[in-house]
PDB file of C-alpha atoms and ligand atoms in Angstrom:
ATOM      1  CA  MET A  21      15.093  -2.996  24.056  1.00 97.00           C
ATOM      2  CA  LEU A  22      12.369  -2.157  21.571  1.00 98.00           C
ATOM      3  CA  ALA A  23      11.917  -4.673  18.782  1.00 98.00           C
ATOM      4  CA  ALA A  24      11.014  -3.671  15.232  1.00 98.00           C
ATOM      5  CA  ILE A  25       9.964  -5.748  12.256  1.00 98.00           C
ATOM      6  CA  GLU A  26       9.593  -4.492   8.721  1.00 98.00           C
ATOM      7  CA  ALA A  27       7.723  -7.401   7.182  1.00 97.00           C
ATOM      8  CA  GLY A  28       8.090  -7.367   3.402  1.00 94.00           C
ATOM      9  CA  GLY A  29       7.105  -9.716   0.619  1.00 90.00           C
ATOM     10  CA  THR A  30      10.717 -10.676  -0.111  1.00 92.00           C
ATOM     11  CA  LYS A  31      12.421 -10.126   3.248  1.00 95.00           C
ATOM     12  CA  PHE A  32      11.812  -9.345   6.896  1.00 98.00           C
ATOM     13  CA  VAL A  33      14.088  -6.736   8.433  1.00 98.00           C
ATOM     14  CA  CYS A  34      14.281  -7.137  12.203  1.00 98.00           C
ATOM     15  CA  ALA A  35      15.984  -4.645  14.487  1.00 98.00           C
ATOM     16  CA  VAL A  36      16.383  -3.847  18.161  1.00 98.00           C
ATOM     17  CA  GLY A  37      16.867  -0.302  19.347  1.00 98.00           C
ATOM     18  CA  ASP A  38      15.393   2.465  21.462  1.00 97.00           C
ATOM     19  CA  GLU A  39      12.815   5.249  21.274  1.00 95.00           C
ATOM     20  CA  THR A  40      15.408   7.729  19.952  1.00 95.00           C
ATOM     21  CA  GLY A  41      15.554   5.666  16.774  1.00 95.00           C
ATOM     22  CA  ARG A  42      18.969   4.218  17.569  1.00 97.00           C
ATOM     23  CA  ILE A  43      19.319   0.718  16.131  1.00 97.00           C
ATOM     24  CA  VAL A  44      21.808  -1.544  17.922  1.00 98.00           C
ATOM     25  CA  ASP A  45      21.393  -4.777  15.986  1.00 98.00           C
ATOM     26  CA  ARG A  46      19.557  -5.902  12.895  1.00 98.00           C
ATOM     27  CA  ILE A  47      19.078  -8.896  10.627  1.00 98.00           C
ATOM     28  CA  LYS A  48      17.460  -9.652   7.263  1.00 98.00           C
ATOM     29  CA  ILE A  49      15.453 -12.855   6.944  1.00 98.00           C
ATOM     30  CA  PRO A  50      14.009 -14.090   3.624  1.00 97.00           C
ATOM     31  CA  THR A  51      10.213 -14.245   3.411  1.00 96.00           C
ATOM     32  CA  THR A  52       9.467 -17.917   2.743  1.00 96.00           C
ATOM     33  CA  ILE A  53       6.698 -19.623   4.674  1.00 96.00           C
ATOM     34  CA  PRO A  54       5.545 -18.282   8.057  1.00 97.00           C
ATOM     35  CA  GLU A  55       6.796 -21.335  10.003  1.00 97.00           C
ATOM     36  CA  GLU A  56      10.332 -20.816   8.699  1.00 98.00           C
ATOM     37  CA  THR A  57      10.521 -17.032   8.615  1.00 98.00           C
ATOM     38  CA  MET A  58       8.881 -16.465  11.996  1.00 98.00           C
ATOM     39  CA  THR A  59      11.087 -19.081  13.675  1.00 98.00           C
ATOM     40  CA  GLU A  60      14.134 -17.075  12.579  1.00 98.00           C
ATOM     41  CA  VAL A  61      12.512 -13.777  13.604  1.00 98.00           C
ATOM     42  CA  ILE A  62      11.779 -15.086  17.099  1.00 98.00           C
ATOM     43  CA  LYS A  63      15.269 -16.585  17.407  1.00 98.00           C
ATOM     44  CA  PHE A  64      16.816 -13.180  16.650  1.00 98.00           C
ATOM     45  CA  PHE A  65      14.756 -11.276  19.223  1.00 98.00           C
ATOM     46  CA  LYS A  66      15.200 -13.954  21.928  1.00 98.00           C
ATOM     47  CA  LYS A  67      18.802 -12.745  22.282  1.00 98.00           C
ATOM     48  CA  TYR A  68      17.442  -9.542  23.845  1.00 98.00           C
ATOM     49  CA  THR A  69      15.109  -8.457  26.610  1.00 98.00           C
ATOM     50  CA  VAL A  70      12.269  -7.151  24.492  1.00 98.00           C
ATOM     51  CA  LYS A  71       9.926  -4.591  26.107  1.00 98.00           C
ATOM     52  CA  SER A  72       7.575  -4.175  23.180  1.00 98.00           C
ATOM     53  CA  ILE A  73       7.371  -4.965  19.478  1.00 98.00           C
ATOM     54  CA  GLY A  74       6.423  -2.840  16.472  1.00 98.00           C
ATOM     55  CA  ILE A  75       5.496  -4.418  13.147  1.00 98.00           C
ATOM     56  CA  GLY A  76       5.155  -2.591   9.831  1.00 98.00           C
ATOM     57  CA  SER A  77       3.812  -5.184   7.443  1.00 97.00           C
ATOM     58  CA  PHE A  78       3.009  -5.814   3.798  1.00 94.00           C
ATOM     59  CA  GLY A  79      -0.656  -6.393   3.362  1.00 87.00           C
ATOM     60  CA  PRO A  80      -3.477  -5.968   3.175  1.00 92.00           C
ATOM     61  CA  ILE A  81      -3.597  -6.456   6.939  1.00 96.00           C
ATOM     62  CA  ASP A  82      -6.253  -6.061   9.615  1.00 97.00           C
ATOM     63  CA  ILE A  83      -5.386  -3.154  11.944  1.00 96.00           C
ATOM     64  CA  ASN A  84      -8.846  -2.663  13.421  1.00 95.00           C
ATOM     65  CA  GLU A  85      -8.472  -3.667  17.068  1.00 92.00           C
ATOM     66  CA  ASP A  86     -12.165  -4.545  17.357  1.00 94.00           C
ATOM     67  CA  SER A  87     -12.033  -7.006  14.497  1.00 95.00           C
ATOM     68  CA  PRO A  88     -11.724 -10.771  15.040  1.00 96.00           C
ATOM     69  CA  ALA A  89      -8.987 -10.784  12.401  1.00 96.00           C
ATOM     70  CA  TYR A  90      -6.969  -7.993  14.090  1.00 97.00           C
ATOM     71  CA  GLY A  91      -3.253  -8.576  13.677  1.00 97.00           C
ATOM     72  CA  HIS A  92      -3.616 -10.853  10.670  1.00 97.00           C
ATOM     73  CA  ILE A  93      -2.184 -10.499   7.209  1.00 96.00           C
ATOM     74  CA  THR A  94      -5.400 -10.890   5.225  1.00 94.00           C
ATOM     75  CA  SER A  95      -5.867 -11.233   1.467  1.00 85.00           C
ATOM     76  CA  THR A  96      -2.252 -11.232   0.300  1.00 81.00           C
ATOM     77  CA  PRO A  97      -1.339 -12.912  -2.977  1.00 77.00           C
ATOM     78  CA  LYS A  98       1.487 -14.569  -0.989  1.00 84.00           C
ATOM     79  CA  LEU A  99      -0.758 -17.498  -0.160  1.00 88.00           C
ATOM     80  CA  ALA A 100       1.321 -19.029   2.648  1.00 94.00           C
ATOM     81  CA  TRP A 101       0.800 -15.789   4.586  1.00 96.00           C
ATOM     82  CA  LYS A 102      -2.907 -15.379   3.900  1.00 95.00           C
ATOM     83  CA  ASP A 103      -4.789 -15.021   7.209  1.00 96.00           C
ATOM     84  CA  TYR A 104      -1.529 -15.393   9.143  1.00 97.00           C
ATOM     85  CA  PRO A 105      -1.850 -14.035  12.719  1.00 98.00           C
ATOM     86  CA  ILE A 106       1.524 -12.328  12.974  1.00 98.00           C
ATOM     87  CA  VAL A 107       0.644 -10.208  16.036  1.00 98.00           C
ATOM     88  CA  GLU A 108      -0.589 -13.240  17.971  1.00 98.00           C
ATOM     89  CA  THR A 109       2.574 -15.173  17.083  1.00 98.00           C
ATOM     90  CA  MET A 110       4.778 -12.417  18.508  1.00 98.00           C
ATOM     91  CA  LYS A 111       2.578 -11.891  21.579  1.00 98.00           C
ATOM     92  CA  LYS A 112       2.715 -15.612  22.350  1.00 98.00           C
ATOM     93  CA  ALA A 113       6.479 -15.719  21.943  1.00 98.00           C
ATOM     94  CA  PHE A 114       7.306 -12.614  24.006  1.00 98.00           C
ATOM     95  CA  GLY A 115       4.261 -11.656  26.107  1.00 98.00           C
ATOM     96  CA  VAL A 116       4.773  -7.926  25.487  1.00 98.00           C
ATOM     97  CA  PRO A 117       2.685  -5.194  23.792  1.00 98.00           C
ATOM     98  CA  VAL A 118       2.724  -5.278  19.992  1.00 98.00           C
ATOM     99  CA  GLY A 119       2.072  -2.301  17.688  1.00 98.00           C
ATOM    100  CA  PHE A 120       0.905  -3.216  14.213  1.00 98.00           C
ATOM    101  CA  ASN A 121       0.437  -1.169  11.070  1.00 97.00           C
ATOM    102  CA  THR A 122       1.196  -1.184   7.364  1.00 97.00           C
ATOM    103  CA  ASP A 123       4.783  -1.011   6.096  1.00 97.00           C
ATOM    104  CA  VAL A 124       4.027   2.349   4.490  1.00 98.00           C
ATOM    105  CA  ASN A 125       2.300   3.829   7.539  1.00 97.00           C
ATOM    106  CA  ALA A 126       5.355   2.753   9.543  1.00 98.00           C
ATOM    107  CA  ALA A 127       7.610   4.437   6.961  1.00 98.00           C
ATOM    108  CA  ALA A 128       5.543   7.642   7.194  1.00 98.00           C
ATOM    109  CA  LEU A 129       5.904   7.516  10.976  1.00 98.00           C
ATOM    110  CA  GLY A 130       9.670   6.976  10.715  1.00 98.00           C
ATOM    111  CA  GLU A 131      10.069   9.904   8.336  1.00 98.00           C
ATOM    112  CA  ALA A 132       7.832  12.154  10.456  1.00 98.00           C
ATOM    113  CA  THR A 133       9.786  11.300  13.613  1.00 98.00           C
ATOM    114  CA  PHE A 134      13.379  11.227  12.391  1.00 98.00           C
ATOM    115  CA  GLY A 135      13.511  11.875   8.655  1.00 98.00           C
ATOM    116  CA  ALA A 136      12.508  14.261   5.895  1.00 98.00           C
ATOM    117  CA  ALA A 137       9.250  15.241   7.636  1.00 98.00           C
ATOM    118  CA  LYS A 138      10.761  15.528  11.120  1.00 98.00           C
ATOM    119  CA  GLY A 139       8.734  17.889  13.269  1.00 95.00           C
ATOM    120  CA  LEU A 140       5.776  18.009  10.866  1.00 98.00           C
ATOM    121  CA  ASP A 141       2.344  16.823  11.994  1.00 97.00           C
ATOM    122  CA  SER A 142       1.469  15.620   8.508  1.00 98.00           C
ATOM    123  CA  CYS A 143       3.233  13.816   5.716  1.00 98.00           C
ATOM    124  CA  LEU A 144       2.699  11.232   3.060  1.00 98.00           C
ATOM    125  CA  TYR A 145       5.111   8.393   2.337  1.00 98.00           C
ATOM    126  CA  ILE A 146       4.732   6.774  -1.093  1.00 98.00           C
ATOM    127  CA  THR A 147       6.664   3.713  -2.187  1.00 98.00           C
ATOM    128  CA  VAL A 148       6.948   2.814  -5.852  1.00 98.00           C
ATOM    129  CA  GLY A 149       8.563  -0.598  -6.009  1.00 96.00           C
ATOM    130  CA  THR A 150       7.150  -4.077  -6.600  1.00 94.00           C
ATOM    131  CA  GLY A 151       3.830  -2.463  -5.746  1.00 95.00           C
ATOM    132  CA  ILE A 152       2.666   1.042  -4.971  1.00 97.00           C
ATOM    133  CA  GLY A 153       1.488   1.976  -1.511  1.00 97.00           C
ATOM    134  CA  ALA A 154       1.308   5.025   0.641  1.00 98.00           C
ATOM    135  CA  GLY A 155       1.044   5.772   4.330  1.00 98.00           C
ATOM    136  CA  ALA A 156       0.093   9.046   5.908  1.00 98.00           C
ATOM    137  CA  ILE A 157       0.340  11.004   9.099  1.00 97.00           C
ATOM    138  CA  VAL A 158      -2.586  13.401   9.493  1.00 97.00           C
ATOM    139  CA  GLN A 159      -2.775  15.746  12.483  1.00 96.00           C
ATOM    140  CA  GLY A 160      -0.037  13.728  14.139  1.00 95.00           C
ATOM    141  CA  GLN A 161      -1.891  10.423  13.776  1.00 95.00           C
ATOM    142  CA  LEU A 162      -1.374   7.494  11.455  1.00 96.00           C
ATOM    143  CA  LEU A 163      -4.195   7.577   8.953  1.00 95.00           C
ATOM    144  CA  GLN A 164      -6.690   4.822   9.628  1.00 92.00           C
ATOM    145  CA  GLY A 165     -10.388   4.468   9.000  1.00 91.00           C
ATOM    146  CA  LEU A 166     -12.420   1.354   8.431  1.00 89.00           C
ATOM    147  CA  SER A 167      -9.033  -0.142   7.687  1.00 89.00           C
ATOM    148  CA  HIS A 168      -5.752   1.259   6.402  1.00 93.00           C
ATOM    149  CA  PRO A 169      -5.649   3.261   3.172  1.00 94.00           C
ATOM    150  CA  GLU A 170      -4.753   1.478  -0.079  1.00 95.00           C
ATOM    151  CA  MET A 171      -3.596   4.459  -2.073  1.00 97.00           C
ATOM    152  CA  GLY A 172      -1.734   2.442  -4.701  1.00 97.00           C
ATOM    153  CA  HIS A 173      -4.937   1.196  -6.286  1.00 97.00           C
ATOM    154  CA  ILE A 174      -6.555   4.486  -7.258  1.00 98.00           C
ATOM    155  CA  LEU A 175      -7.720   4.923 -10.836  1.00 98.00           C
ATOM    156  CA  VAL A 176      -5.642   7.075 -13.128  1.00 98.00           C
ATOM    157  CA  ARG A 177      -6.294   8.657 -16.518  1.00 98.00           C
ATOM    158  CA  ARG A 178      -4.469   6.726 -19.210  1.00 98.00           C
ATOM    159  CA  HIS A 179      -1.908   8.592 -21.305  1.00 98.00           C
ATOM    160  CA  PRO A 180      -3.294   8.866 -24.870  1.00 98.00           C
ATOM    161  CA  ASN A 181      -0.171   7.156 -26.281  1.00 97.00           C
ATOM    162  CA  ASP A 182      -0.011   4.360 -23.702  1.00 98.00           C
ATOM    163  CA  SER A 183      -1.560   1.082 -24.800  1.00 98.00           C
ATOM    164  CA  TYR A 184      -0.212  -1.051 -21.940  1.00 98.00           C
ATOM    165  CA  GLU A 185      -3.214  -2.854 -20.456  1.00 98.00           C
ATOM    166  CA  GLY A 186      -1.984  -2.762 -16.838  1.00 98.00           C
ATOM    167  CA  ASN A 187      -1.108  -5.693 -14.577  1.00 97.00           C
ATOM    168  CA  CYS A 188      -2.996  -5.276 -11.315  1.00 96.00           C
ATOM    169  CA  PRO A 189      -4.681  -8.656 -10.727  1.00 92.00           C
ATOM    170  CA  TYR A 190      -7.699  -6.858  -9.272  1.00 93.00           C
ATOM    171  CA  HIS A 191      -8.078  -3.707 -11.382  1.00 96.00           C
ATOM    172  CA  GLY A 192      -5.859  -4.008 -14.430  1.00 98.00           C
ATOM    173  CA  ASP A 193      -4.968  -0.385 -15.085  1.00 98.00           C
ATOM    174  CA  CYS A 194      -5.093   1.183 -11.620  1.00 98.00           C
ATOM    175  CA  LEU A 195      -2.056   3.237 -10.540  1.00 98.00           C
ATOM    176  CA  GLU A 196      -0.127   0.169  -9.337  1.00 98.00           C
ATOM    177  CA  GLY A 197      -1.081  -1.746 -12.470  1.00 98.00           C
ATOM    178  CA  MET A 198       0.291   1.062 -14.643  1.00 98.00           C
ATOM    179  CA  ALA A 199       3.234   2.470 -12.724  1.00 98.00           C
ATOM    180  CA  ALA A 200       4.808   0.007 -10.250  1.00 98.00           C
ATOM    181  CA  GLY A 201       8.171  -1.585 -11.118  1.00 98.00           C
ATOM    182  CA  PRO A 202       6.678  -4.731 -12.720  1.00 98.00           C
ATOM    183  CA  ALA A 203       4.375  -2.600 -14.927  1.00 98.00           C
ATOM    184  CA  ILE A 204       7.390  -0.641 -16.180  1.00 98.00           C
ATOM    185  CA  GLU A 205       9.192  -3.886 -16.904  1.00 98.00           C
ATOM    186  CA  ASN A 206       6.207  -5.433 -18.734  1.00 98.00           C
ATOM    187  CA  ARG A 207       5.496  -2.326 -20.774  1.00 98.00           C
ATOM    188  CA  TRP A 208       9.051  -1.693 -21.946  1.00 98.00           C
ATOM    189  CA  GLY A 209      10.519  -5.224 -21.826  1.00 98.00           C
ATOM    190  CA  LEU A 210      13.463  -4.298 -19.572  1.00 98.00           C
ATOM    191  CA  LYS A 211      13.910  -3.816 -15.843  1.00 98.00           C
ATOM    192  CA  GLY A 212      13.513  -0.251 -14.553  1.00 98.00           C
ATOM    193  CA  ALA A 213      17.196   0.001 -13.664  1.00 98.00           C
ATOM    194  CA  GLU A 214      18.105  -0.764 -17.305  1.00 98.00           C
ATOM    195  CA  LEU A 215      15.869   1.972 -18.689  1.00 98.00           C
ATOM    196  CA  SER A 216      17.640   4.982 -17.160  1.00 98.00           C
ATOM    197  CA  GLU A 217      18.479   6.493 -20.558  1.00 98.00           C
ATOM    198  CA  ARG A 218      14.961   6.161 -21.983  1.00 98.00           C
ATOM    199  CA  GLU A 219      13.412   9.568 -21.327  1.00 98.00           C
ATOM    200  CA  GLU A 220       9.912   8.501 -22.438  1.00 98.00           C
ATOM    201  CA  VAL A 221       9.802   5.812 -19.740  1.00 98.00           C
ATOM    202  CA  TRP A 222      10.229   8.278 -16.890  1.00 98.00           C
ATOM    203  CA  ASP A 223       8.079  10.937 -18.501  1.00 98.00           C
ATOM    204  CA  LEU A 224       5.192   8.463 -18.588  1.00 98.00           C
ATOM    205  CA  GLU A 225       5.958   7.334 -15.031  1.00 99.00           C
ATOM    206  CA  GLY A 226       5.815  10.953 -13.893  1.00 98.00           C
ATOM    207  CA  TYR A 227       2.534  11.404 -15.758  1.00 98.00           C
ATOM    208  CA  TYR A 228       0.888   8.704 -13.629  1.00 99.00           C
ATOM    209  CA  LEU A 229       2.590   9.549 -10.334  1.00 99.00           C
ATOM    210  CA  ALA A 230       1.742  13.255 -10.716  1.00 98.00           C
ATOM    211  CA  GLN A 231      -1.925  12.322 -11.047  1.00 98.00           C
ATOM    212  CA  ALA A 232      -1.695  10.279  -7.859  1.00 98.00           C
ATOM    213  CA  ILE A 233       0.135  13.053  -6.026  1.00 98.00           C
ATOM    214  CA  MET A 234      -2.467  15.574  -7.168  1.00 98.00           C
ATOM    215  CA  GLN A 235      -5.221  13.427  -5.706  1.00 98.00           C
ATOM    216  CA  TYR A 236      -3.388  12.728  -2.465  1.00 98.00           C
ATOM    217  CA  SER A 237      -2.635  16.458  -2.112  1.00 98.00           C
ATOM    218  CA  LEU A 238      -6.230  17.444  -2.778  1.00 98.00           C
ATOM    219  CA  ILE A 239      -7.626  14.899  -0.337  1.00 97.00           C
ATOM    220  CA  LEU A 240      -5.052  14.825   2.471  1.00 98.00           C
ATOM    221  CA  SER A 241      -3.180  18.104   2.078  1.00 97.00           C
ATOM    222  CA  PRO A 242       0.086  16.687   3.465  1.00 98.00           C
ATOM    223  CA  LYS A 243       2.852  19.128   4.399  1.00 98.00           C
ATOM    224  CA  LYS A 244       5.517  16.931   2.821  1.00 98.00           C
ATOM    225  CA  ILE A 245       5.512  14.054   0.361  1.00 98.00           C
ATOM    226  CA  ILE A 246       8.256  11.452   0.581  1.00 98.00           C
ATOM    227  CA  LEU A 247       8.783   9.278  -2.457  1.00 98.00           C
ATOM    228  CA  GLY A 248      10.668   6.033  -1.868  1.00 98.00           C
ATOM    229  CA  GLY A 249      10.933   2.533  -3.320  1.00 97.00           C
ATOM    230  CA  GLY A 250      13.183   1.173  -6.066  1.00 96.00           C
ATOM    231  CA  VAL A 251      11.645   3.203  -8.894  1.00 98.00           C
ATOM    232  CA  SER A 252      12.313   6.468  -7.036  1.00 98.00           C
ATOM    233  CA  ASN A 253      16.033   5.848  -7.620  1.00 97.00           C
ATOM    234  CA  GLN A 254      15.428   7.274 -11.100  1.00 98.00           C
ATOM    235  CA  LYS A 255      15.759  10.981 -10.462  1.00 96.00           C
ATOM    236  CA  GLN A 256      14.055  11.701 -13.794  1.00 98.00           C
ATOM    237  CA  VAL A 257      10.834  10.551 -12.111  1.00 98.00           C
ATOM    238  CA  PHE A 258      10.976  13.569  -9.806  1.00 98.00           C
ATOM    239  CA  GLU A 259      11.615  15.850 -12.794  1.00 98.00           C
ATOM    240  CA  ALA A 260       8.634  14.458 -14.687  1.00 98.00           C
ATOM    241  CA  ILE A 261       6.394  14.842 -11.639  1.00 98.00           C
ATOM    242  CA  HIS A 262       7.529  18.466 -11.353  1.00 98.00           C
ATOM    243  CA  LYS A 263       6.557  18.942 -14.984  1.00 98.00           C
ATOM    244  CA  TYR A 264       3.098  17.346 -14.850  1.00 98.00           C
ATOM    245  CA  LEU A 265       1.840  18.244 -11.380  1.00 98.00           C
ATOM    246  CA  PRO A 266       1.438  21.996 -12.081  1.00 98.00           C
ATOM    247  CA  GLU A 267      -0.194  21.160 -15.445  1.00 98.00           C
ATOM    248  CA  PHE A 268      -2.777  19.014 -13.665  1.00 98.00           C
ATOM    249  CA  ILE A 269      -3.383  21.238 -10.635  1.00 98.00           C
ATOM    250  CA  GLN A 270      -3.545  24.503 -12.595  1.00 97.00           C
ATOM    251  CA  ASN A 271      -2.831  26.672  -9.519  1.00 94.00           C
ATOM    252  CA  TYR A 272      -6.103  25.552  -7.955  1.00 96.00           C
ATOM    253  CA  ILE A 273      -4.232  24.950  -4.724  1.00 95.00           C
ATOM    254  CA  SER A 274      -0.861  26.449  -3.969  1.00 95.00           C
ATOM    255  CA  LEU A 275       1.884  24.005  -3.123  1.00 96.00           C
ATOM    256  CA  PRO A 276       5.360  24.656  -1.753  1.00 97.00           C
ATOM    257  CA  GLU A 277       8.286  24.661  -4.161  1.00 98.00           C
ATOM    258  CA  LEU A 278       8.088  21.164  -5.620  1.00 98.00           C
ATOM    259  CA  SER A 279      11.701  20.172  -4.999  1.00 98.00           C
ATOM    260  CA  SER A 280      11.150  20.671  -1.255  1.00 98.00           C
ATOM    261  CA  TYR A 281       7.559  19.347  -1.258  1.00 98.00           C
ATOM    262  CA  ILE A 282       8.262  15.995  -2.923  1.00 98.00           C
ATOM    263  CA  VAL A 283      11.486  14.549  -1.569  1.00 98.00           C
ATOM    264  CA  LYS A 284      13.493  11.360  -1.154  1.00 98.00           C
ATOM    265  CA  PRO A 285      13.339   9.546   2.180  1.00 98.00           C
ATOM    266  CA  GLY A 286      15.501  11.282   4.771  1.00 98.00           C
ATOM    267  CA  LEU A 287      16.293   7.900   6.326  1.00 98.00           C
ATOM    268  CA  GLY A 288      17.276   6.155   3.084  1.00 97.00           C
ATOM    269  CA  ASP A 289      16.233   2.508   3.361  1.00 96.00           C
ATOM    270  CA  ASP A 290      15.495   2.817   7.080  1.00 97.00           C
ATOM    271  CA  SER A 291      12.162   4.694   7.030  1.00 98.00           C
ATOM    272  CA  GLY A 292      10.151   1.519   7.609  1.00 98.00           C
ATOM    273  CA  ILE A 293      12.303  -0.082  10.290  1.00 98.00           C
ATOM    274  CA  SER A 294      12.642   3.220  12.188  1.00 98.00           C
ATOM    275  CA  GLY A 295       8.885   3.657  12.031  1.00 98.00           C
ATOM    276  CA  ALA A 296       8.394   0.092  13.301  1.00 98.00           C
ATOM    277  CA  LEU A 297      10.600   1.020  16.264  1.00 98.00           C
ATOM    278  CA  MET A 298       8.230   3.935  16.914  1.00 98.00           C
ATOM    279  CA  LEU A 299       5.260   1.573  16.681  1.00 98.00           C
ATOM    280  CA  ALA A 300       6.938  -0.457  19.441  1.00 98.00           C
ATOM    281  CA  SER A 301       7.487   2.692  21.490  1.00 98.00           C
ATOM    282  CA  ARG A 302       3.853   3.739  21.068  1.00 97.00           C
ATOM    283  CA  ALA A 303       2.616   0.237  21.964  1.00 97.00           C
ATOM    284  CA  LEU A 304       4.560   0.455  25.221  1.00 97.00           C
ATOM    285  CA  GLU A 305       3.126   3.914  26.039  1.00 96.00           C
ATOM    286  CA  ASN A 306      -0.429   2.867  25.245  1.00 92.00           C
ATOM    287  CA  ASN A 307      -0.221  -0.305  27.248  1.00 87.00           C
TER     288      ASN A 307
HETATM  289  P1  LIG B  29       9.995  -3.871  -2.804  1.00 50.43           P
HETATM  290  O1  LIG B  29       8.925  -3.015  -3.381  1.00 50.43           O
HETATM  291  O2  LIG B  29       9.840  -5.314  -3.176  1.00 50.43           O
HETATM  292  O3  LIG B  29      10.222  -3.667  -1.350  1.00 50.43           O
HETATM  293  P2  LIG B  29      11.858  -2.181  -4.237  1.00 50.43           P
HETATM  294  O4  LIG B  29      11.338  -0.939  -3.634  1.00 50.43           O
HETATM  295  O5  LIG B  29      13.344  -2.307  -4.416  1.00 50.43           O
HETATM  296  O6  LIG B  29      11.405  -3.470  -3.444  1.00 50.43           O
HETATM  297  O7  LIG B  29      11.156  -2.319  -5.644  1.00 50.43           O
HETATM  298  C1  LIG B  29      11.511  -3.255  -6.591  1.00 50.43           C
HETATM  299  C2  LIG B  29      11.043  -2.753  -7.940  1.00 50.43           C
HETATM  300  O8  LIG B  29      11.696  -1.521  -8.212  1.00 50.43           O
HETATM  301  C3  LIG B  29      11.385  -3.691  -9.087  1.00 50.43           C
HETATM  302  O9  LIG B  29      10.287  -3.740  -9.975  1.00 50.43           O
HETATM  303  C4  LIG B  29      12.606  -3.060  -9.710  1.00 50.43           C
HETATM  304  O10 LIG B  29      12.685  -3.322 -11.090  1.00 50.43           O
HETATM  305  C5  LIG B  29      12.382  -1.585  -9.446  1.00 50.43           C
HETATM  306  N1  LIG B  29      13.679  -0.900  -9.295  1.00 50.43           N
HETATM  307  C6  LIG B  29      14.629  -1.174  -8.374  1.00 50.43           C
HETATM  308  N2  LIG B  29      15.696  -0.364  -8.542  1.00 50.43           N
HETATM  309  C7  LIG B  29      15.405   0.437  -9.590  1.00 50.43           C
HETATM  310  C8  LIG B  29      16.097   1.502 -10.256  1.00 50.43           C
HETATM  311  N3  LIG B  29      17.322   1.891  -9.892  1.00 50.43           N
HETATM  312  N4  LIG B  29      15.466   2.114 -11.279  1.00 50.43           N
HETATM  313  C9  LIG B  29      14.222   1.738 -11.650  1.00 50.43           C
HETATM  314  N5  LIG B  29      13.544   0.743 -11.089  1.00 50.43           N
HETATM  315  C10 LIG B  29      14.112   0.098 -10.073  1.00 50.43           C
HETATM  316 ZN1  LIG B  30      -5.154  -2.318  -8.341  1.00 50.43          ZN
END
């Protein structure tokens, strides 16, 4: 069996399956402290003969194999997990190869293998939820440089009528600080799901996300953009992005028809866990 972990800030999804993406068993474990959460994770996988493990994790994380901190969750605001060596923990428990990447890179891999970008050698997966992050496949490879990309924290141009100061603890009014779920809630005083009828909320959201998508498109030129996360449940967000993106780009580059270029995840909530399964499969091949 291949083992997959989607390590999130509120829950860990663990699954066992195979390289075709088939999942035969899964469990959700709350993210508390590493000692508790990881004990449950290990207990679940010990029921199976695990050949390799793939982990898509919240971060920031260290994915540079030459770094002393490789396989650690690094500067997360979830303090109990700061500097936690999650790869080492799993290697010690199972003695098998471990693939490790960001949750969003894993989701991009899942979508490119089985989902909305199946068969494409490039795609971008953006999540707009508690935070904003994006993962990318470029020329068939997961995008990685010095470290992994942090596309949620790019700077955006403020809407002239928007006086919300932004809530990113590092940058204030970066994209995440202006457009993630908690920013919507702080700005408007209600949760995103309760604001469905307020057109101006989603227009403004689209204004910021279209800027981000313009920049990602200009820099990475992905063949498909997949927009997931809780906020993407508001279909008005897609409509507002369709409105603003052409205004910003001004035909400078030509994009496919927007409703087929920017799409919902083909795998629903399973992009990340399916991608983590592929990380396990790749770890086995590269071993
Ligand atoms: P996480 O990012 O923690 O994995 P989600 O992707 O579900 O989880 O994101 C949670 C955020 O998305 C919250 O800020 C929540 O208010 C917002 N959200 C969830 N569902 C909706 C919805 N239907 N419409 C708008 N916002 C939503
Ligand atoms: Zn930021």
